[in-house]
Coordinates of C-alpha atoms in Angstrom, one line a residue:
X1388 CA 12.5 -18.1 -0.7
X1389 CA 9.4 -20.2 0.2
X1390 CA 5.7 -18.6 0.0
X1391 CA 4.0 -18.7 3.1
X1392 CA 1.8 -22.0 3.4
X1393 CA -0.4 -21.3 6.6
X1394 CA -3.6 -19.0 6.8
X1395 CA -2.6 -15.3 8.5
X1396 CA -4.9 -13.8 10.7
X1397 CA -5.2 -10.1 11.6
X1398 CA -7.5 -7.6 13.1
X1399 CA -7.0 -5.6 9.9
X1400 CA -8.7 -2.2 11.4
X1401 CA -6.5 -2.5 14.5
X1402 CA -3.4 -2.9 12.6
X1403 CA -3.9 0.0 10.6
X1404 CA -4.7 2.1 13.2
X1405 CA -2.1 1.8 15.3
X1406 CA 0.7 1.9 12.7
X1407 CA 2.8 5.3 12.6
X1408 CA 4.9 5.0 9.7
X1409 CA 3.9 5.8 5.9
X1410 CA 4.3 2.0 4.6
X1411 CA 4.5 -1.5 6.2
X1412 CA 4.1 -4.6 4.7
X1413 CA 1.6 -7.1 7.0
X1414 CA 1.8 -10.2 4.7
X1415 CA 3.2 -11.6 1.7
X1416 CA 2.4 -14.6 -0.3
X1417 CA 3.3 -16.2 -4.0
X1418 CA 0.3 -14.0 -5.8
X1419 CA -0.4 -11.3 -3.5
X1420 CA 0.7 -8.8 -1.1
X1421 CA -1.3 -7.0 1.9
X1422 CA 0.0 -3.5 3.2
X1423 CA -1.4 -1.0 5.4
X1424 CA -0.5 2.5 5.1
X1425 CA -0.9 6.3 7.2
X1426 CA -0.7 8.6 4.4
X1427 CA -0.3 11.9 7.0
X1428 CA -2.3 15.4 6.9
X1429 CA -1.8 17.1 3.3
X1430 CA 0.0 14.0 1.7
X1431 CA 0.3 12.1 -0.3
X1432 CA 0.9 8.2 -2.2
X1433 CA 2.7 10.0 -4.9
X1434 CA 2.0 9.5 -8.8
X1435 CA 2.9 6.7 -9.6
X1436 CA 1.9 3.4 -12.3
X1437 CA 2.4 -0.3 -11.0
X1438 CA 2.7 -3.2 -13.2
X1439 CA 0.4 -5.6 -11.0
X1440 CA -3.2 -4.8 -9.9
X1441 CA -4.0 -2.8 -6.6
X1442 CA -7.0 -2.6 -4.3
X1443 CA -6.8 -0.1 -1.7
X1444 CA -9.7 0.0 1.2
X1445 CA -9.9 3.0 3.5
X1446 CA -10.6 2.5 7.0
X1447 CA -10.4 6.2 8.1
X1448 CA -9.8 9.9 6.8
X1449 CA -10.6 11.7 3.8
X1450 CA -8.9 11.9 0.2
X1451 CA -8.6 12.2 -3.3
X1452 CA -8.4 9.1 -5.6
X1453 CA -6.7 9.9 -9.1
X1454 CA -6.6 7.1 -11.4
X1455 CA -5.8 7.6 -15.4
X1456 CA -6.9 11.0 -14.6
X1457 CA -10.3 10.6 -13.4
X1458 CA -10.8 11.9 -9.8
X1459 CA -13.1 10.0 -6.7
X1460 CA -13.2 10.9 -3.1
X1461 CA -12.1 8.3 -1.0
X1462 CA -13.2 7.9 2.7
X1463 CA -13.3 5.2 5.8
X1464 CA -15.2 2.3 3.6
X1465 CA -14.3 3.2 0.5
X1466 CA -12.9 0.6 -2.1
X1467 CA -10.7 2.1 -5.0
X1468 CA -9.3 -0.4 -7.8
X1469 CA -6.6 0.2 -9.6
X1470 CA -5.6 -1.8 -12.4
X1471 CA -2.0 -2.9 -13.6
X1472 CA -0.7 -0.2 -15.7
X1473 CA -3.0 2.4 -14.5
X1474 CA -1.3 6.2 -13.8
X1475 CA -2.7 7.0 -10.1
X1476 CA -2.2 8.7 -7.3
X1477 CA -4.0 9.0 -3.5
X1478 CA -4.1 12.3 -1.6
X1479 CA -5.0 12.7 1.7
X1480 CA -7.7 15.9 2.2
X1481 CA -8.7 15.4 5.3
X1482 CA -7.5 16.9 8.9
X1483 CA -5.7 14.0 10.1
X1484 CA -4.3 10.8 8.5
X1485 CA -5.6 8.7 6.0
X1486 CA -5.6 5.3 6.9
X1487 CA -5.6 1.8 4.6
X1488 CA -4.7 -1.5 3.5
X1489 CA -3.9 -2.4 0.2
X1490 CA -3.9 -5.9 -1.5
X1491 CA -1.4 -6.0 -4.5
X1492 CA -1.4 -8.7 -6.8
X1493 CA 1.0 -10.1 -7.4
X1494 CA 3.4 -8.6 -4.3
X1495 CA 5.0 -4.7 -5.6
X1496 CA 7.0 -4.7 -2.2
X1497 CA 9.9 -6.3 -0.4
X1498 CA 8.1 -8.6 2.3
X1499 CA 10.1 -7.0 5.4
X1500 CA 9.5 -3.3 3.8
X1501 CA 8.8 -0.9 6.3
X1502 CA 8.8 2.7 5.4
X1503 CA 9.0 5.4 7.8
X1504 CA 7.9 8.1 5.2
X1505 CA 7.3 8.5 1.5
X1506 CA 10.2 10.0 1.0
X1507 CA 12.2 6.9 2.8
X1508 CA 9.8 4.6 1.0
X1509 CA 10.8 6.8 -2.6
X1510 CA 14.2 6.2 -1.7
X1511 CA 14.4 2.7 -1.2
X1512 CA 12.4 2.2 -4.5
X1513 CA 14.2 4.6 -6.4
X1514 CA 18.1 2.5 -5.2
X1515 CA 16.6 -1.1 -6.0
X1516 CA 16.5 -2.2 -2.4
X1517 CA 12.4 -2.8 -1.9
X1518 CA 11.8 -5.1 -4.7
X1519 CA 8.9 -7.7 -4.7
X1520 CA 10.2 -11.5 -3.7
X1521 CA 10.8 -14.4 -6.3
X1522 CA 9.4 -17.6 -5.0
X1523 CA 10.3 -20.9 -5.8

């Protein structure tokens, strides 16, 4: 598989606001991955530790940022890093969705990933079948 060569463009606010479904990848190249996600009322990311570095901008909603066990509300605006190897987890607080993008470097998901829920998305994970590309 080649990585992408030519720029990507996207109205990044508009994307995530009109996606529906937990997880979708928007763009994936050799060193870095860009997803938006609608984490719904009284959910959740889910616990979880990545080996590759994540940055994770809110655009809307209310939550909880957990990371290595240190707590941060997150809101539309807010930046949260999250470092390779770093136990964390992203709870939505708020009345209605909580809404974001996240760059992962390098990529953490198949490029054509699209997750309907966390639970799909846990699934997938959990049978090998979302797994980050291998360029050339």
């Amino acid at each position: 598989m080649e990585a992408p060569k030519d720029m990507a463009h996207f109205k990044i606010d508009a994307e995530v606001e009109k996606s529906s479904v937990f997880r979708r990848v928007l763009w994936t190249g050799k060193h870095s991955q860009v997803v938006i996600m609608n984490v719904p009322r009284g959910g959740e990311i889910g616990e979880e530790i990545h080996t590759v570095d994540q940055h994770l901008t809110f655009t809307s909603g209310t939550g909880k940022a957990i990371v290595n066990g240190k707590e941060q509300e997150v809101s539309g605006g807010s930046l949260a890093i999250v470092p390779a190897g770093a136990k964390h987890n992203f709870i939505n607080t708020g009345d209605g969705p909580l809404l974001l993008y996240t760059v992962y470097a390098p990529a953490e998901h198949d490029p054509h990933t699209v997750h309907k829920t966390k639970e799909e998305g846990d699934q997938l994970e959990e049978e090998g079948k979302d797994e980050a590309p291998k360029f050339k």
